[in-house]
Tab-separated table of C-alpha atoms and ligand atoms in Angstrom:
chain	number	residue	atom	x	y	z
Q	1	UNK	CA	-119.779	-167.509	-109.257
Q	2	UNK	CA	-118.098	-170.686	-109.449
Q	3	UNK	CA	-114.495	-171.322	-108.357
Q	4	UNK	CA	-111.318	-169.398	-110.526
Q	5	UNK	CA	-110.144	-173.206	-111.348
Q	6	UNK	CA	-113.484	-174.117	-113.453
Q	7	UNK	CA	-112.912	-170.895	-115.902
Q	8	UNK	CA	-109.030	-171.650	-116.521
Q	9	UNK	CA	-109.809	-175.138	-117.542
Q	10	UNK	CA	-112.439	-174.205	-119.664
Q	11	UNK	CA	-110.384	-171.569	-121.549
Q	12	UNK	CA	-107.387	-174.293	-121.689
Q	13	UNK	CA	-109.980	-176.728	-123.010
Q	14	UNK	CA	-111.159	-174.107	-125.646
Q	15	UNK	CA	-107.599	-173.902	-126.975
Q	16	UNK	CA	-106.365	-177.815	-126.491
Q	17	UNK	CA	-109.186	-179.376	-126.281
Q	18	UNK	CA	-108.515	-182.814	-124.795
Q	19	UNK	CA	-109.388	-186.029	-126.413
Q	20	UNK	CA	-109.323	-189.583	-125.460
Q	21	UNK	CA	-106.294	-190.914	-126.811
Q	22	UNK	CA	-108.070	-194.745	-127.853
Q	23	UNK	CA	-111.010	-193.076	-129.531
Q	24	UNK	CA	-110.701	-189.072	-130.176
Q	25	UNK	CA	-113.978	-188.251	-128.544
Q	26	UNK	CA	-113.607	-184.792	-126.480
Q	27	UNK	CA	-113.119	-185.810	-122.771
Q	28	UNK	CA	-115.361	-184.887	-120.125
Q	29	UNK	CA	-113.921	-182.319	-117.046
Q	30	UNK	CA	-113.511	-185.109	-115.172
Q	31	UNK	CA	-112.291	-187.736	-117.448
Q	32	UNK	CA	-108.593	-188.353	-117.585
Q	33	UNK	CA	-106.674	-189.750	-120.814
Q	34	UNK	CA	-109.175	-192.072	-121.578
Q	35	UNK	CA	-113.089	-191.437	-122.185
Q	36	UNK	CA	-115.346	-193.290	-119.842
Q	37	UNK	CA	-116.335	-195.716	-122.533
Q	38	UNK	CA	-112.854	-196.282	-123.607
Q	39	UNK	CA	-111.986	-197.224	-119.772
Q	40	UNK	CA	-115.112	-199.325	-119.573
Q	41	UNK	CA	-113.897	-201.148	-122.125
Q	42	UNK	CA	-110.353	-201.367	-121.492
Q	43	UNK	CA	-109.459	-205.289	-122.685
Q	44	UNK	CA	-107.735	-206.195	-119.149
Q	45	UNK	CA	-106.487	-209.681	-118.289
Q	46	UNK	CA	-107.172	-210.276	-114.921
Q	47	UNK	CA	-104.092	-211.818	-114.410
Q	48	UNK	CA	-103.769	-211.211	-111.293
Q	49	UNK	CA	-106.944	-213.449	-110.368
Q	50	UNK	CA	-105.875	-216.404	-112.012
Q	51	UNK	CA	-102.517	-218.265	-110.884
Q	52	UNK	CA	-100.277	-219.946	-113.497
Q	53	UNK	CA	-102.049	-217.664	-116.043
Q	54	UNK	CA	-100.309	-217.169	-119.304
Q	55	UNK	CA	-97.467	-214.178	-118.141
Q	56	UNK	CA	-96.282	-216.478	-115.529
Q	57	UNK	CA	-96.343	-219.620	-118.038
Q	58	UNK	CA	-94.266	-217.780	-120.065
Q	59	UNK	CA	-91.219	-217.774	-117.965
Q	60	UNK	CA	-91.382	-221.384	-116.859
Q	61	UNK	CA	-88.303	-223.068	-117.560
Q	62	UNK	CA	-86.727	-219.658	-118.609
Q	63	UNK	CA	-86.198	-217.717	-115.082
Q	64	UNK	CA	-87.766	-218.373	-111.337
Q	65	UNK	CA	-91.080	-216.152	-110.589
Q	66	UNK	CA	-93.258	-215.928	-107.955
Q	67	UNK	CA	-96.252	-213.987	-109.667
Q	68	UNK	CA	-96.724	-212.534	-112.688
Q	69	UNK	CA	-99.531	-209.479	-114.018
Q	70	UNK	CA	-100.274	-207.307	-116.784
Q	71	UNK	CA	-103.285	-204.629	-117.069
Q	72	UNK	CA	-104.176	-204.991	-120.269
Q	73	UNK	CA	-104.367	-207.379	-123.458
Q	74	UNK	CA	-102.562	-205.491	-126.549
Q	75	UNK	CA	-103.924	-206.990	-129.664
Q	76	UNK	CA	-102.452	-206.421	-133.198
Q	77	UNK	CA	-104.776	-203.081	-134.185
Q	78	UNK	CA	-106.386	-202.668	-131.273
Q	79	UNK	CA	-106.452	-198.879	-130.369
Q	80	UNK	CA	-105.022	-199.752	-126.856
Q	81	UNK	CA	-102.009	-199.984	-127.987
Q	82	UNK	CA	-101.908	-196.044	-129.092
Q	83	UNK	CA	-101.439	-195.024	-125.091
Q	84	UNK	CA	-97.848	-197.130	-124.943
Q	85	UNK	CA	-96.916	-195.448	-128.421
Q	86	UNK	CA	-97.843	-192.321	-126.686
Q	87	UNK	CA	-96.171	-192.668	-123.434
Q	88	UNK	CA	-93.007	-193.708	-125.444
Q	89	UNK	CA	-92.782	-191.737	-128.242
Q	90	UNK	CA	-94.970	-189.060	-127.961
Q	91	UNK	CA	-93.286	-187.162	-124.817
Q	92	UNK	CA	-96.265	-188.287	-122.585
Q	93	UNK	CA	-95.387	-189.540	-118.877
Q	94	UNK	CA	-98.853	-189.319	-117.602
Q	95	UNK	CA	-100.107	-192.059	-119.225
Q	96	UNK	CA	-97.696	-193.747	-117.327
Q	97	UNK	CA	-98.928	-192.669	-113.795
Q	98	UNK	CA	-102.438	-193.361	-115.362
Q	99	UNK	CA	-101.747	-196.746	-116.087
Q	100	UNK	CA	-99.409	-197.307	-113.383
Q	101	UNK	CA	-102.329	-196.217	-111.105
Q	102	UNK	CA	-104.924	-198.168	-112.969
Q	103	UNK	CA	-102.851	-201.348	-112.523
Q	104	UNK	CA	-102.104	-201.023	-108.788
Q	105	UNK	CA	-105.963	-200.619	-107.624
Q	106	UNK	CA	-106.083	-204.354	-108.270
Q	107	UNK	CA	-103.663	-205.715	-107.355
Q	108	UNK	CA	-103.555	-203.917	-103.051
Q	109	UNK	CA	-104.485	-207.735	-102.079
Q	110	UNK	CA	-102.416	-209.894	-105.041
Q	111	UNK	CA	-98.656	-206.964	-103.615
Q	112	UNK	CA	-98.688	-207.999	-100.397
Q	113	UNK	CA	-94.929	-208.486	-99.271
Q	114	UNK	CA	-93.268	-206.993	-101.853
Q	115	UNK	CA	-90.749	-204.798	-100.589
Q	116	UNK	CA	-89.665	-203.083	-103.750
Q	117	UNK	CA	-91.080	-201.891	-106.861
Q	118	UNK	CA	-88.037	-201.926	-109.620
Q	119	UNK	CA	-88.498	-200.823	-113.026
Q	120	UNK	CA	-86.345	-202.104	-116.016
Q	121	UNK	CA	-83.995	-199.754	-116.742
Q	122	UNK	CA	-83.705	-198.008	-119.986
Q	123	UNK	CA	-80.984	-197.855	-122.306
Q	124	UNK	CA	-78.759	-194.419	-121.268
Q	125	UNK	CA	-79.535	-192.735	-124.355
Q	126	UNK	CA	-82.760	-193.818	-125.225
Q	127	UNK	CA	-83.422	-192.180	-121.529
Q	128	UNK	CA	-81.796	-188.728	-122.706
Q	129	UNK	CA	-83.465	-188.957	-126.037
Q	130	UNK	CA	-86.899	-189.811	-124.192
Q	131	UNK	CA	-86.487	-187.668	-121.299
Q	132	UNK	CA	-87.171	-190.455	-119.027
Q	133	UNK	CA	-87.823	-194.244	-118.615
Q	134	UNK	CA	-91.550	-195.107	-119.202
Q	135	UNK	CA	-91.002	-198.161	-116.848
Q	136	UNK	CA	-90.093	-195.821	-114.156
Q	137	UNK	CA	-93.039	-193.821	-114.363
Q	138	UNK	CA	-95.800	-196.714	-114.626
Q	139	UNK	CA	-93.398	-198.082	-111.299
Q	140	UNK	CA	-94.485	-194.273	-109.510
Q	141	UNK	CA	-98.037	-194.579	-110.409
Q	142	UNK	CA	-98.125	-197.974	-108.692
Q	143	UNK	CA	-96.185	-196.951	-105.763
Q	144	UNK	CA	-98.590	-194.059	-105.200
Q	145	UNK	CA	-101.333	-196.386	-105.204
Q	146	UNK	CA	-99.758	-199.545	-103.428
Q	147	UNK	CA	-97.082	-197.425	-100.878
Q	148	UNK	CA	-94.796	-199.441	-102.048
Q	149	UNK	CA	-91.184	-197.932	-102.619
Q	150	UNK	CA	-89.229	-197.855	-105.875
Q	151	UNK	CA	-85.930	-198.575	-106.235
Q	152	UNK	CA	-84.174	-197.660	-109.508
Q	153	UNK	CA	-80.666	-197.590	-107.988
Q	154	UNK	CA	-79.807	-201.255	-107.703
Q	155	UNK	CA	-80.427	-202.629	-110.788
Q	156	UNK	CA	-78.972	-200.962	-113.664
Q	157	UNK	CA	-77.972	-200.610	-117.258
Q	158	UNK	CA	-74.315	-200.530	-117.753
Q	159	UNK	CA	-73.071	-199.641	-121.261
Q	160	UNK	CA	-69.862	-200.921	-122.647
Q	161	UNK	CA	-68.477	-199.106	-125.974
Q	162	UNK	CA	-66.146	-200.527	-127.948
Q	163	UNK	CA	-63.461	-198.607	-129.691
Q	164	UNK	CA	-64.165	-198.579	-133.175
Q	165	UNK	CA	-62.644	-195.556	-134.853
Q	166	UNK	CA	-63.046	-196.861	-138.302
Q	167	UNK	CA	-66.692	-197.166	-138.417
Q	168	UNK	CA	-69.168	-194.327	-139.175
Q	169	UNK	CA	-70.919	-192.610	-136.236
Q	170	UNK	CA	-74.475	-194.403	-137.422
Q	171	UNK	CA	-72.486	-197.489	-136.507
Q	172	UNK	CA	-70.931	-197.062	-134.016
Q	173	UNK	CA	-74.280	-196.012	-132.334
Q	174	UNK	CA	-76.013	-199.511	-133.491
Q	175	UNK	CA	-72.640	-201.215	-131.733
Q	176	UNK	CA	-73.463	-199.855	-127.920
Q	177	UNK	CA	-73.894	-203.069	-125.909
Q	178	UNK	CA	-75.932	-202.732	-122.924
Q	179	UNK	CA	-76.169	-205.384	-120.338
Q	180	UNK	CA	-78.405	-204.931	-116.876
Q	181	UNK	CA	-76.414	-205.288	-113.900
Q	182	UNK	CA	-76.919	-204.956	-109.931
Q	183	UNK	CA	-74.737	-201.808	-108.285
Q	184	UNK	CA	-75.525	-203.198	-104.857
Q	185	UNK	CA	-76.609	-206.835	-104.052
Q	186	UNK	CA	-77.489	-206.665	-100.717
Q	187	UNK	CA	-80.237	-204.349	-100.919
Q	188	UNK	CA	-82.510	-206.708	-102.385
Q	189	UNK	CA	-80.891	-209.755	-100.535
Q	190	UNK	CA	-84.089	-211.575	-98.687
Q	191	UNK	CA	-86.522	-209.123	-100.224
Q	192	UNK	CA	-89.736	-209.331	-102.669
Q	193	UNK	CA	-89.292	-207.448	-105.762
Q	194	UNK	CA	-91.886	-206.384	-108.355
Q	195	UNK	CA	-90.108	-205.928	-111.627
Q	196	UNK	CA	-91.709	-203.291	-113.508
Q	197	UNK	CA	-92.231	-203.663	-118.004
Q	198	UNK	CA	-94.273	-201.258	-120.388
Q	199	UNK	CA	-95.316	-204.030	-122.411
Q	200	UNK	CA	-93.792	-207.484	-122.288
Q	201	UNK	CA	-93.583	-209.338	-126.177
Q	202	UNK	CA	-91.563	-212.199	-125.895
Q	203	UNK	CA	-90.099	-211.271	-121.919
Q	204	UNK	CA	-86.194	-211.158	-123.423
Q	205	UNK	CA	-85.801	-208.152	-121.781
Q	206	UNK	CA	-87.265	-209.271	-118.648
Q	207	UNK	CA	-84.579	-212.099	-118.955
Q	208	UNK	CA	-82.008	-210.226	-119.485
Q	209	UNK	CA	-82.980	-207.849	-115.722
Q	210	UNK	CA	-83.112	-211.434	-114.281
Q	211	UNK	CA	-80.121	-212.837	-114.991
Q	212	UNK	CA	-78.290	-209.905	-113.608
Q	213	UNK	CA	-80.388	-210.582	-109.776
Q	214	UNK	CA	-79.967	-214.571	-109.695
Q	215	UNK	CA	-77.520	-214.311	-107.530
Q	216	UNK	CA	-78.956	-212.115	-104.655
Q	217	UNK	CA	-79.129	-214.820	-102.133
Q	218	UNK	CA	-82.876	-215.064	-101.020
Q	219	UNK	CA	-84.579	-213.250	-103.264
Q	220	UNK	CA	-88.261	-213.058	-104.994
Q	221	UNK	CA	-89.038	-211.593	-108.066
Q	222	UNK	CA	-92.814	-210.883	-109.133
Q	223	UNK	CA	-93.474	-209.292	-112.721
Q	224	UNK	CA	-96.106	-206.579	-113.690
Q	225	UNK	CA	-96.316	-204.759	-117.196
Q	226	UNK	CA	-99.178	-202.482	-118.397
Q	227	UNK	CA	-99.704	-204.651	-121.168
Q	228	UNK	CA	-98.695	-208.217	-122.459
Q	229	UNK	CA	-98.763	-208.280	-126.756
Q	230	UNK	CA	-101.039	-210.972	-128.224
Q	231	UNK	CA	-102.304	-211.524	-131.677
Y	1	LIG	ZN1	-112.587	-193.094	-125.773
């Protein structure tokens, strides 16, 4: 007889079966979101080997950063790019601890000294829409992996509405500015921070979390993402 937990997943598996989300092929017992050629394959950068690599070239001139890393490569049509539509869209947060996971097993050596692992914060409602912040989950799946802590408490997205009784509630939606800002400098005063994206295009929001911490007296800021876009 084999254990009681063997049976149940074979009857769930009967009913759902579970695929790999990049190529559809029915996943192993063991395999997890992604098939074992799928993960194989998985386009990463290695970013994280290779100082002044493209990420951190990206913010010269634009914002100070100590180190910057992404997992993976996301190129127009590539079908790498269906586990971020997923995680986003699709009500799936354990793609996020996947990645998040995935990500952090490189990089034990390239995190040492940060002292916090902060992920971007979400807009308010696209966080009760979503049901959570994907950034916050990939930040738990590192911090399980790196015993790091996160801290989504000190930097923050602060929502200013303007009154504007004459326009239609579509518009009035479209007209919510956000901004980031920092509830409590002096947590991160002096500390290492490891700023936490899904998937960084063009890094404006990045910029936008930065300017709100550049004037924490002392402080570091390193970048990670799960993917960076490319053509
Ligand atoms: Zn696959």
């Amino acid at each position: 007889m084999g254990n009681l937990i063997t049976p149940f997943g074979h009857f769930v598996d009967l009913f759902f079966p579970r695929i790999c989300l990049v190529c559809g092929e029915k996943l192993y017992q063991q395999e997890e979101i992604l098939c074992s050629k799928c993960l194989y394959d998985l386009p990463r950068t290695n970013f994280h080997l290779e100082p002044k690599n493209q990420l951190e070239m990206m913010f010269w001139g634009r914002f100070p950063v100590e180190k910057a890393t992404a997992l993976l490569y996301f190129k127009k049509g590539s079908g790498y790019r269906k586990l971020i539509h997923q995680l986003k869209y699709k009500g799936k947060p354990e793609i996020g601890i996947f990645m998040g996971r995935l990500l952090a097993e490189d990089l034990s050596d390239w995190a040492t000294g940060i002292d916090y692992i902060v992920p971007v914060p979400l807009h308010p409602k696209k966080k009760k829409i979503r049901g959570y912040n994907q950034s916050e989950i990939i930040a738990n799946g590192l911090s399980e992996i790196l015993e790091i802590p996160v801290d989504n408490q000190t930097l923050i997205r602060s929502t200013f509405t303007q009154t504007q009784t004459r326009k239609a509630r579509y518009e009035r939606w479209e007209n919510v500015k956000s901004v980031f800002a920092v509830s409590n400098s002096q947590t991160f005063q002096g500390k290492h921070i490891l700023l936490v994206d899904d998937v960084i295009t063009t890094g404006a929001t990045l910029e936008g979390s930065v300017q709100a911490l550049l004037d924490i007296r002392e402080l570091k800021i390193s970048i990670a993402a799960i993917g960076i876009a490319s053509n």
